[in-house]
JSON list of C-alpha atoms in Angstrom, two decimals:
[
{"chain": "C", "resi": 565, "resn": "MET", "atom": "CA", "xyz": [-12.79, -47.44, -48.85]},
{"chain": "C", "resi": 566, "resn": "PHE", "atom": "CA", "xyz": [-14.10, -44.74, -46.03]},
{"chain": "C", "resi": 567, "resn": "ARG", "atom": "CA", "xyz": [-16.40, -47.48, -44.90]},
{"chain": "C", "resi": 568, "resn": "LEU", "atom": "CA", "xyz": [-13.61, -49.95, -45.15]},
{"chain": "C", "resi": 569, "resn": "ILE", "atom": "CA", "xyz": [-11.10, -48.18, -42.56]},
{"chain": "C", "resi": 570, "resn": "THR", "atom": "CA", "xyz": [-14.42, -47.12, -40.47]},
{"chain": "C", "resi": 571, "resn": "SER", "atom": "CA", "xyz": [-15.36, -50.51, -39.95]},
{"chain": "C", "resi": 572, "resn": "GLY", "atom": "CA", "xyz": [-12.56, -51.82, -38.42]},
{"chain": "C", "resi": 573, "resn": "GLU", "atom": "CA", "xyz": [-10.61, -53.86, -41.07]},
{"chain": "C", "resi": 574, "resn": "THR", "atom": "CA", "xyz": [-7.13, -54.55, -40.87]},
{"chain": "C", "resi": 575, "resn": "PHE", "atom": "CA", "xyz": [-4.39, -53.73, -43.34]},
{"chain": "C", "resi": 576, "resn": "VAL", "atom": "CA", "xyz": [-1.34, -54.82, -44.66]},
{"chain": "C", "resi": 577, "resn": "ALA", "atom": "CA", "xyz": [0.56, -52.32, -46.92]},
{"chain": "C", "resi": 578, "resn": "PHE", "atom": "CA", "xyz": [3.49, -54.51, -48.23]},
{"chain": "C", "resi": 579, "resn": "ASP", "atom": "CA", "xyz": [6.63, -54.17, -50.39]},
{"chain": "C", "resi": 580, "resn": "THR", "atom": "CA", "xyz": [9.57, -56.47, -51.69]},
{"chain": "C", "resi": 581, "resn": "GLU", "atom": "CA", "xyz": [12.69, -55.76, -53.35]},
{"chain": "C", "resi": 582, "resn": "THR", "atom": "CA", "xyz": [13.89, -58.20, -56.28]},
{"chain": "C", "resi": 583, "resn": "THR", "atom": "CA", "xyz": [17.10, -59.34, -57.77]},
{"chain": "C", "resi": 584, "resn": "GLY", "atom": "CA", "xyz": [15.48, -58.29, -61.61]},
{"chain": "C", "resi": 585, "resn": "LEU", "atom": "CA", "xyz": [11.64, -57.95, -62.68]},
{"chain": "C", "resi": 586, "resn": "ASN", "atom": "CA", "xyz": [11.39, -61.88, -63.85]},
{"chain": "C", "resi": 587, "resn": "THR", "atom": "CA", "xyz": [10.06, -64.09, -61.42]},
{"chain": "C", "resi": 588, "resn": "GLU", "atom": "CA", "xyz": [11.66, -67.23, -63.49]},
{"chain": "C", "resi": 589, "resn": "ASN", "atom": "CA", "xyz": [15.10, -66.43, -62.75]},
{"chain": "C", "resi": 590, "resn": "CYS", "atom": "CA", "xyz": [14.88, -63.72, -60.26]},
{"chain": "C", "resi": 591, "resn": "ARG", "atom": "CA", "xyz": [14.14, -63.57, -56.69]},
{"chain": "C", "resi": 592, "resn": "ILE", "atom": "CA", "xyz": [13.21, -61.78, -53.33]},
{"chain": "C", "resi": 593, "resn": "ILE", "atom": "CA", "xyz": [15.68, -60.19, -51.30]},
{"chain": "C", "resi": 594, "resn": "GLU", "atom": "CA", "xyz": [13.87, -57.94, -48.97]},
{"chain": "C", "resi": 595, "resn": "ILE", "atom": "CA", "xyz": [10.04, -57.71, -47.87]},
{"chain": "C", "resi": 596, "resn": "GLY", "atom": "CA", "xyz": [9.20, -55.32, -45.57]},
{"chain": "C", "resi": 597, "resn": "ALA", "atom": "CA", "xyz": [5.31, -54.79, -44.08]},
{"chain": "C", "resi": 598, "resn": "VAL", "atom": "CA", "xyz": [3.21, -52.51, -41.84]},
{"chain": "C", "resi": 599, "resn": "ARG", "atom": "CA", "xyz": [-0.09, -53.82, -40.57]},
{"chain": "C", "resi": 600, "resn": "PHE", "atom": "CA", "xyz": [-2.24, -50.84, -39.43]},
{"chain": "C", "resi": 601, "resn": "ASP", "atom": "CA", "xyz": [-5.98, -49.87, -38.85]},
{"chain": "C", "resi": 602, "resn": "GLN", "atom": "CA", "xyz": [-7.79, -46.84, -37.97]},
{"chain": "C", "resi": 603, "resn": "ASN", "atom": "CA", "xyz": [-5.96, -46.42, -35.34]},
{"chain": "C", "resi": 604, "resn": "GLY", "atom": "CA", "xyz": [-2.46, -46.76, -36.53]},
{"chain": "C", "resi": 605, "resn": "ILE", "atom": "CA", "xyz": [0.09, -49.50, -36.92]},
{"chain": "C", "resi": 606, "resn": "ILE", "atom": "CA", "xyz": [-0.23, -52.33, -35.35]},
{"chain": "C", "resi": 607, "resn": "ASP", "atom": "CA", "xyz": [2.69, -54.57, -36.07]},
{"chain": "C", "resi": 608, "resn": "THR", "atom": "CA", "xyz": [5.37, -54.74, -38.68]},
{"chain": "C", "resi": 609, "resn": "PHE", "atom": "CA", "xyz": [7.61, -57.25, -40.44]},
{"chain": "C", "resi": 610, "resn": "ASN", "atom": "CA", "xyz": [11.00, -56.95, -42.32]},
{"chain": "C", "resi": 611, "resn": "SER", "atom": "CA", "xyz": [13.51, -59.15, -43.21]},
{"chain": "C", "resi": 612, "resn": "LEU", "atom": "CA", "xyz": [16.16, -59.22, -45.48]},
{"chain": "C", "resi": 613, "resn": "ILE", "atom": "CA", "xyz": [16.50, -62.79, -48.08]},
{"chain": "C", "resi": 614, "resn": "ASN", "atom": "CA", "xyz": [19.10, -64.78, -49.11]},
{"chain": "C", "resi": 615, "resn": "PRO", "atom": "CA", "xyz": [18.53, -65.24, -52.66]},
{"chain": "C", "resi": 616, "resn": "ASP", "atom": "CA", "xyz": [20.72, -67.60, -53.56]},
{"chain": "C", "resi": 617, "resn": "GLN", "atom": "CA", "xyz": [21.93, -66.03, -56.37]},
{"chain": "C", "resi": 618, "resn": "GLU", "atom": "CA", "xyz": [24.11, -62.87, -57.15]},
{"chain": "C", "resi": 619, "resn": "ILE", "atom": "CA", "xyz": [22.58, -59.68, -56.60]},
{"chain": "C", "resi": 620, "resn": "PRO", "atom": "CA", "xyz": [22.98, -57.58, -59.79]},
{"chain": "C", "resi": 621, "resn": "LEU", "atom": "CA", "xyz": [24.82, -54.42, -59.25]},
{"chain": "C", "resi": 622, "resn": "ASN", "atom": "CA", "xyz": [21.91, -51.98, -61.10]},
{"chain": "C", "resi": 623, "resn": "ILE", "atom": "CA", "xyz": [19.64, -53.71, -58.38]},
{"chain": "C", "resi": 624, "resn": "THR", "atom": "CA", "xyz": [22.60, -52.84, -55.26]},
{"chain": "C", "resi": 625, "resn": "GLU", "atom": "CA", "xyz": [22.27, -49.24, -57.08]},
{"chain": "C", "resi": 626, "resn": "ILE", "atom": "CA", "xyz": [18.33, -48.97, -56.55]},
{"chain": "C", "resi": 627, "resn": "THR", "atom": "CA", "xyz": [18.36, -50.54, -53.60]},
{"chain": "C", "resi": 628, "resn": "ASN", "atom": "CA", "xyz": [21.43, -50.63, -50.96]},
{"chain": "C", "resi": 629, "resn": "ILE", "atom": "CA", "xyz": [20.81, -54.22, -50.88]},
{"chain": "C", "resi": 630, "resn": "ASN", "atom": "CA", "xyz": [24.38, -55.99, -51.56]},
{"chain": "C", "resi": 631, "resn": "ASN", "atom": "CA", "xyz": [25.40, -59.32, -51.41]},
{"chain": "C", "resi": 632, "resn": "GLN", "atom": "CA", "xyz": [27.24, -59.39, -48.17]},
{"chain": "C", "resi": 633, "resn": "MET", "atom": "CA", "xyz": [24.09, -57.86, -46.61]},
{"chain": "C", "resi": 634, "resn": "VAL", "atom": "CA", "xyz": [22.12, -61.47, -47.53]},
{"chain": "C", "resi": 635, "resn": "LYS", "atom": "CA", "xyz": [24.52, -63.77, -47.12]},
{"chain": "C", "resi": 636, "resn": "ASP", "atom": "CA", "xyz": [23.51, -64.14, -44.02]},
{"chain": "C", "resi": 637, "resn": "SER", "atom": "CA", "xyz": [20.12, -63.88, -43.93]},
{"chain": "C", "resi": 638, "resn": "PRO", "atom": "CA", "xyz": [17.46, -66.58, -43.99]},
{"chain": "C", "resi": 639, "resn": "LYS", "atom": "CA", "xyz": [16.54, -68.22, -47.59]},
{"chain": "C", "resi": 640, "resn": "ILE", "atom": "CA", "xyz": [12.70, -67.35, -48.65]},
{"chain": "C", "resi": 641, "resn": "TYR", "atom": "CA", "xyz": [11.02, -70.94, -47.08]},
{"chain": "C", "resi": 642, "resn": "GLN", "atom": "CA", "xyz": [12.03, -69.84, -43.96]},
{"chain": "C", "resi": 643, "resn": "VAL", "atom": "CA", "xyz": [10.73, -66.52, -44.25]},
{"chain": "C", "resi": 644, "resn": "LEU", "atom": "CA", "xyz": [7.73, -67.15, -46.29]},
{"chain": "C", "resi": 645, "resn": "PRO", "atom": "CA", "xyz": [5.52, -69.04, -43.11]},
{"chain": "C", "resi": 646, "resn": "LYS", "atom": "CA", "xyz": [6.28, -65.98, -40.47]},
{"chain": "C", "resi": 647, "resn": "PHE", "atom": "CA", "xyz": [4.99, -63.14, -43.64]},
{"chain": "C", "resi": 648, "resn": "LEU", "atom": "CA", "xyz": [2.03, -65.19, -44.73]},
{"chain": "C", "resi": 649, "resn": "ASP", "atom": "CA", "xyz": [1.25, -65.70, -40.87]},
{"chain": "C", "resi": 650, "resn": "PHE", "atom": "CA", "xyz": [1.43, -61.74, -40.71]},
{"chain": "C", "resi": 651, "resn": "LEU", "atom": "CA", "xyz": [-0.70, -61.43, -43.12]},
{"chain": "C", "resi": 652, "resn": "THR", "atom": "CA", "xyz": [-3.70, -63.09, -41.67]},
{"chain": "C", "resi": 653, "resn": "ASP", "atom": "CA", "xyz": [-6.60, -62.29, -43.39]},
{"chain": "C", "resi": 654, "resn": "SER", "atom": "CA", "xyz": [-5.77, -58.34, -43.93]},
{"chain": "C", "resi": 655, "resn": "ILE", "atom": "CA", "xyz": [-6.92, -56.47, -46.54]},
{"chain": "C", "resi": 656, "resn": "VAL", "atom": "CA", "xyz": [-3.38, -56.50, -48.61]},
{"chain": "C", "resi": 657, "resn": "ILE", "atom": "CA", "xyz": [-1.82, -53.08, -50.39]},
{"chain": "C", "resi": 658, "resn": "GLY", "atom": "CA", "xyz": [0.46, -52.14, -52.15]},
{"chain": "C", "resi": 659, "resn": "HIS", "atom": "CA", "xyz": [1.55, -49.43, -54.75]},
{"chain": "C", "resi": 660, "resn": "ASN", "atom": "CA", "xyz": [1.57, -51.34, -58.51]},
{"chain": "C", "resi": 661, "resn": "ILE", "atom": "CA", "xyz": [0.79, -54.52, -55.98]},
{"chain": "C", "resi": 662, "resn": "GLN", "atom": "CA", "xyz": [0.83, -56.97, -59.10]},
{"chain": "C", "resi": 663, "resn": "PHE", "atom": "CA", "xyz": [4.60, -57.06, -59.20]},
{"chain": "C", "resi": 664, "resn": "ASP", "atom": "CA", "xyz": [4.82, -57.72, -55.73]},
{"chain": "C", "resi": 665, "resn": "LEU", "atom": "CA", "xyz": [2.30, -60.52, -55.64]},
{"chain": "C", "resi": 666, "resn": "ARG", "atom": "CA", "xyz": [3.64, -61.92, -58.90]},
{"chain": "C", "resi": 667, "resn": "PHE", "atom": "CA", "xyz": [7.12, -62.36, -56.87]},
{"chain": "C", "resi": 668, "resn": "LEU", "atom": "CA", "xyz": [4.95, -63.49, -53.75]},
{"chain": "C", "resi": 669, "resn": "GLU", "atom": "CA", "xyz": [3.35, -66.24, -55.63]},
{"chain": "C", "resi": 670, "resn": "ALA", "atom": "CA", "xyz": [5.63, -67.49, -57.48]},
{"chain": "C", "resi": 671, "resn": "GLU", "atom": "CA", "xyz": [8.09, -67.81, -53.96]},
{"chain": "C", "resi": 672, "resn": "CYS", "atom": "CA", "xyz": [5.51, -69.72, -52.37]},
{"chain": "C", "resi": 673, "resn": "LEU", "atom": "CA", "xyz": [4.86, -72.00, -55.60]},
{"chain": "C", "resi": 674, "resn": "ARG", "atom": "CA", "xyz": [8.42, -73.00, -55.78]},
{"chain": "C", "resi": 675, "resn": "ASN", "atom": "CA", "xyz": [8.53, -73.47, -51.80]},
{"chain": "C", "resi": 676, "resn": "ASN", "atom": "CA", "xyz": [4.97, -75.56, -51.36]},
{"chain": "C", "resi": 677, "resn": "PHE", "atom": "CA", "xyz": [3.46, -73.14, -49.63]},
{"chain": "C", "resi": 678, "resn": "PRO", "atom": "CA", "xyz": [-0.37, -71.83, -50.55]},
{"chain": "C", "resi": 679, "resn": "VAL", "atom": "CA", "xyz": [-0.67, -68.55, -52.14]},
{"chain": "C", "resi": 680, "resn": "ILE", "atom": "CA", "xyz": [-2.56, -65.68, -50.47]},
{"chain": "C", "resi": 681, "resn": "LYS", "atom": "CA", "xyz": [-6.05, -65.25, -51.15]},
{"chain": "C", "resi": 682, "resn": "ASN", "atom": "CA", "xyz": [-6.50, -61.49, -49.54]},
{"chain": "C", "resi": 683, "resn": "THR", "atom": "CA", "xyz": [-8.47, -59.04, -50.76]},
{"chain": "C", "resi": 684, "resn": "VAL", "atom": "CA", "xyz": [-5.74, -56.51, -52.34]},
{"chain": "C", "resi": 685, "resn": "ILE", "atom": "CA", "xyz": [-5.68, -52.77, -53.09]},
{"chain": "C", "resi": 686, "resn": "ASP", "atom": "CA", "xyz": [-3.11, -50.98, -55.31]},
{"chain": "C", "resi": 687, "resn": "THR", "atom": "CA", "xyz": [-2.76, -47.69, -54.20]},
{"chain": "C", "resi": 688, "resn": "LEU", "atom": "CA", "xyz": [-1.21, -46.94, -58.19]},
{"chain": "C", "resi": 689, "resn": "GLN", "atom": "CA", "xyz": [-4.86, -47.41, -59.19]},
{"chain": "C", "resi": 690, "resn": "PHE", "atom": "CA", "xyz": [-6.50, -45.80, -55.66]},
{"chain": "C", "resi": 691, "resn": "SER", "atom": "CA", "xyz": [-4.16, -43.04, -56.28]},
{"chain": "C", "resi": 692, "resn": "ARG", "atom": "CA", "xyz": [-5.03, -42.26, -59.84]},
{"chain": "C", "resi": 693, "resn": "TRP", "atom": "CA", "xyz": [-9.08, -42.45, -58.91]},
{"chain": "C", "resi": 694, "resn": "ALA", "atom": "CA", "xyz": [-8.21, -40.37, -55.68]},
{"chain": "C", "resi": 695, "resn": "LEU", "atom": "CA", "xyz": [-5.93, -37.94, -57.30]},
{"chain": "C", "resi": 696, "resn": "PRO", "atom": "CA", "xyz": [-7.21, -37.24, -60.56]},
{"chain": "C", "resi": 697, "resn": "GLU", "atom": "CA", "xyz": [-5.46, -33.77, -60.78]},
{"chain": "C", "resi": 698, "resn": "LEU", "atom": "CA", "xyz": [-2.50, -35.32, -60.36]},
{"chain": "C", "resi": 699, "resn": "LYS", "atom": "CA", "xyz": [-0.31, -35.80, -63.94]},
{"chain": "C", "resi": 700, "resn": "LYS", "atom": "CA", "xyz": [2.31, -38.80, -62.33]},
{"chain": "C", "resi": 701, "resn": "TYR", "atom": "CA", "xyz": [1.60, -41.64, -60.01]},
{"chain": "C", "resi": 702, "resn": "LYS", "atom": "CA", "xyz": [5.17, -42.96, -58.78]},
{"chain": "C", "resi": 703, "resn": "GLN", "atom": "CA", "xyz": [4.93, -43.51, -54.92]},
{"chain": "C", "resi": 704, "resn": "SER", "atom": "CA", "xyz": [7.27, -40.58, -54.24]},
{"chain": "C", "resi": 705, "resn": "ILE", "atom": "CA", "xyz": [5.90, -38.00, -55.91]},
{"chain": "C", "resi": 706, "resn": "ILE", "atom": "CA", "xyz": [2.17, -39.03, -54.31]},
{"chain": "C", "resi": 707, "resn": "ALA", "atom": "CA", "xyz": [4.20, -38.79, -50.86]},
{"chain": "C", "resi": 708, "resn": "ASP", "atom": "CA", "xyz": [5.38, -35.51, -51.52]},
{"chain": "C", "resi": 709, "resn": "TYR", "atom": "CA", "xyz": [1.95, -34.51, -52.76]},
{"chain": "C", "resi": 710, "resn": "PHE", "atom": "CA", "xyz": [0.89, -35.38, -48.95]},
{"chain": "C", "resi": 711, "resn": "GLY", "atom": "CA", "xyz": [4.09, -34.39, -47.35]},
{"chain": "C", "resi": 712, "resn": "VAL", "atom": "CA", "xyz": [4.59, -38.14, -46.37]},
{"chain": "C", "resi": 713, "resn": "ASN", "atom": "CA", "xyz": [8.10, -38.54, -45.46]},
{"chain": "C", "resi": 714, "resn": "ILE", "atom": "CA", "xyz": [10.13, -41.28, -47.08]},
{"chain": "C", "resi": 715, "resn": "GLU", "atom": "CA", "xyz": [13.49, -42.05, -44.95]},
{"chain": "C", "resi": 716, "resn": "ALA", "atom": "CA", "xyz": [14.98, -45.54, -46.97]},
{"chain": "C", "resi": 717, "resn": "ALA", "atom": "CA", "xyz": [13.30, -45.23, -50.41]},
{"chain": "C", "resi": 718, "resn": "HIS", "atom": "CA", "xyz": [13.34, -48.51, -52.79]},
{"chain": "C", "resi": 719, "resn": "ARG", "atom": "CA", "xyz": [13.77, -50.46, -49.12]},
{"chain": "C", "resi": 720, "resn": "ALA", "atom": "CA", "xyz": [10.90, -52.88, -48.85]},
{"chain": "C", "resi": 721, "resn": "TYR", "atom": "CA", "xyz": [9.87, -51.90, -45.15]},
{"chain": "C", "resi": 722, "resn": "ASP", "atom": "CA", "xyz": [10.16, -48.16, -45.62]},
{"chain": "C", "resi": 723, "resn": "ASP", "atom": "CA", "xyz": [7.98, -48.34, -49.09]},
{"chain": "C", "resi": 724, "resn": "ALA", "atom": "CA", "xyz": [5.24, -50.41, -47.11]},
{"chain": "C", "resi": 725, "resn": "ARG", "atom": "CA", "xyz": [5.01, -47.54, -44.24]},
{"chain": "C", "resi": 726, "resn": "VAL", "atom": "CA", "xyz": [4.61, -45.05, -47.19]},
{"chain": "C", "resi": 727, "resn": "CYS", "atom": "CA", "xyz": [2.38, -46.85, -49.01]},
{"chain": "C", "resi": 728, "resn": "GLY", "atom": "CA", "xyz": [0.17, -47.45, -46.33]},
{"chain": "C", "resi": 729, "resn": "ASN", "atom": "CA", "xyz": [0.51, -43.63, -45.31]},
{"chain": "C", "resi": 730, "resn": "ILE", "atom": "CA", "xyz": [-0.48, -42.95, -49.07]},
{"chain": "C", "resi": 731, "resn": "PHE", "atom": "CA", "xyz": [-3.34, -45.10, -48.65]},
{"chain": "C", "resi": 732, "resn": "LEU", "atom": "CA", "xyz": [-5.00, -43.44, -45.70]},
{"chain": "C", "resi": 733, "resn": "HIS", "atom": "CA", "xyz": [-4.26, -40.19, -47.36]},
{"chain": "C", "resi": 734, "resn": "CYS", "atom": "CA", "xyz": [-6.20, -41.00, -50.32]},
{"chain": "C", "resi": 735, "resn": "ILE", "atom": "CA", "xyz": [-9.35, -42.14, -48.10]},
{"chain": "C", "resi": 736, "resn": "LYS", "atom": "CA", "xyz": [-9.38, -38.58, -46.95]},
{"chain": "C", "resi": 737, "resn": "ALA", "atom": "CA", "xyz": [-8.64, -36.72, -49.91]},
{"chain": "C", "resi": 738, "resn": "SER", "atom": "CA", "xyz": [-11.37, -38.47, -51.75]},
{"chain": "C", "resi": 739, "resn": "ALA", "atom": "CA", "xyz": [-14.06, -38.60, -48.85]},
{"chain": "C", "resi": 740, "resn": "GLN", "atom": "CA", "xyz": [-16.13, -36.20, -50.75]},
{"chain": "C", "resi": 741, "resn": "ARG", "atom": "CA", "xyz": [-16.08, -38.19, -53.96]},
{"chain": "C", "resi": 742, "resn": "GLN", "atom": "CA", "xyz": [-16.68, -41.53, -52.04]},
{"chain": "C", "resi": 743, "resn": "LYS", "atom": "CA", "xyz": [-20.00, -39.11, -50.78]},
{"chain": "C", "resi": 744, "resn": "VAL", "atom": "CA", "xyz": [-18.44, -39.79, -47.21]},
{"chain": "C", "resi": 745, "resn": "ASN", "atom": "CA", "xyz": [-18.51, -36.76, -44.79]}
]
């Protein structure tokens, strides 16, 4: 991992907020992302999305995203092309990334967009390897461990920003294990 960051690669940490857990009948209501390299943040992406369905109260309680907030937001078919362009050929990073990738793939297929083929790194798995001393690997716990400030938990952009920071901290914390100085 250390060599990836020093080789000049570009990374995109991203996160989604959704109306639920099932990709068949739930939809994305927010996508947030941060593009960065070894020198810092290059660009950001953030969009609320009108899911064309009601946002359940329990989701609003978690995300603070409500139906009023998304009613005039763009539809997913309007956001996807911009987000896919934002990803370009970057290495994609996320915490428990398979959840977000499943939703992204489902929305791409529903809307006739290509699914992404990017290399993917899951910070949940990486942090388990890099920080074996921790007992729990929830993003907020790892952020607290590294002193990464969480401004708006369960909002896609801030979760992506925090995830990118965790990734960089895990690389530094595990440099010795990677046999890199």
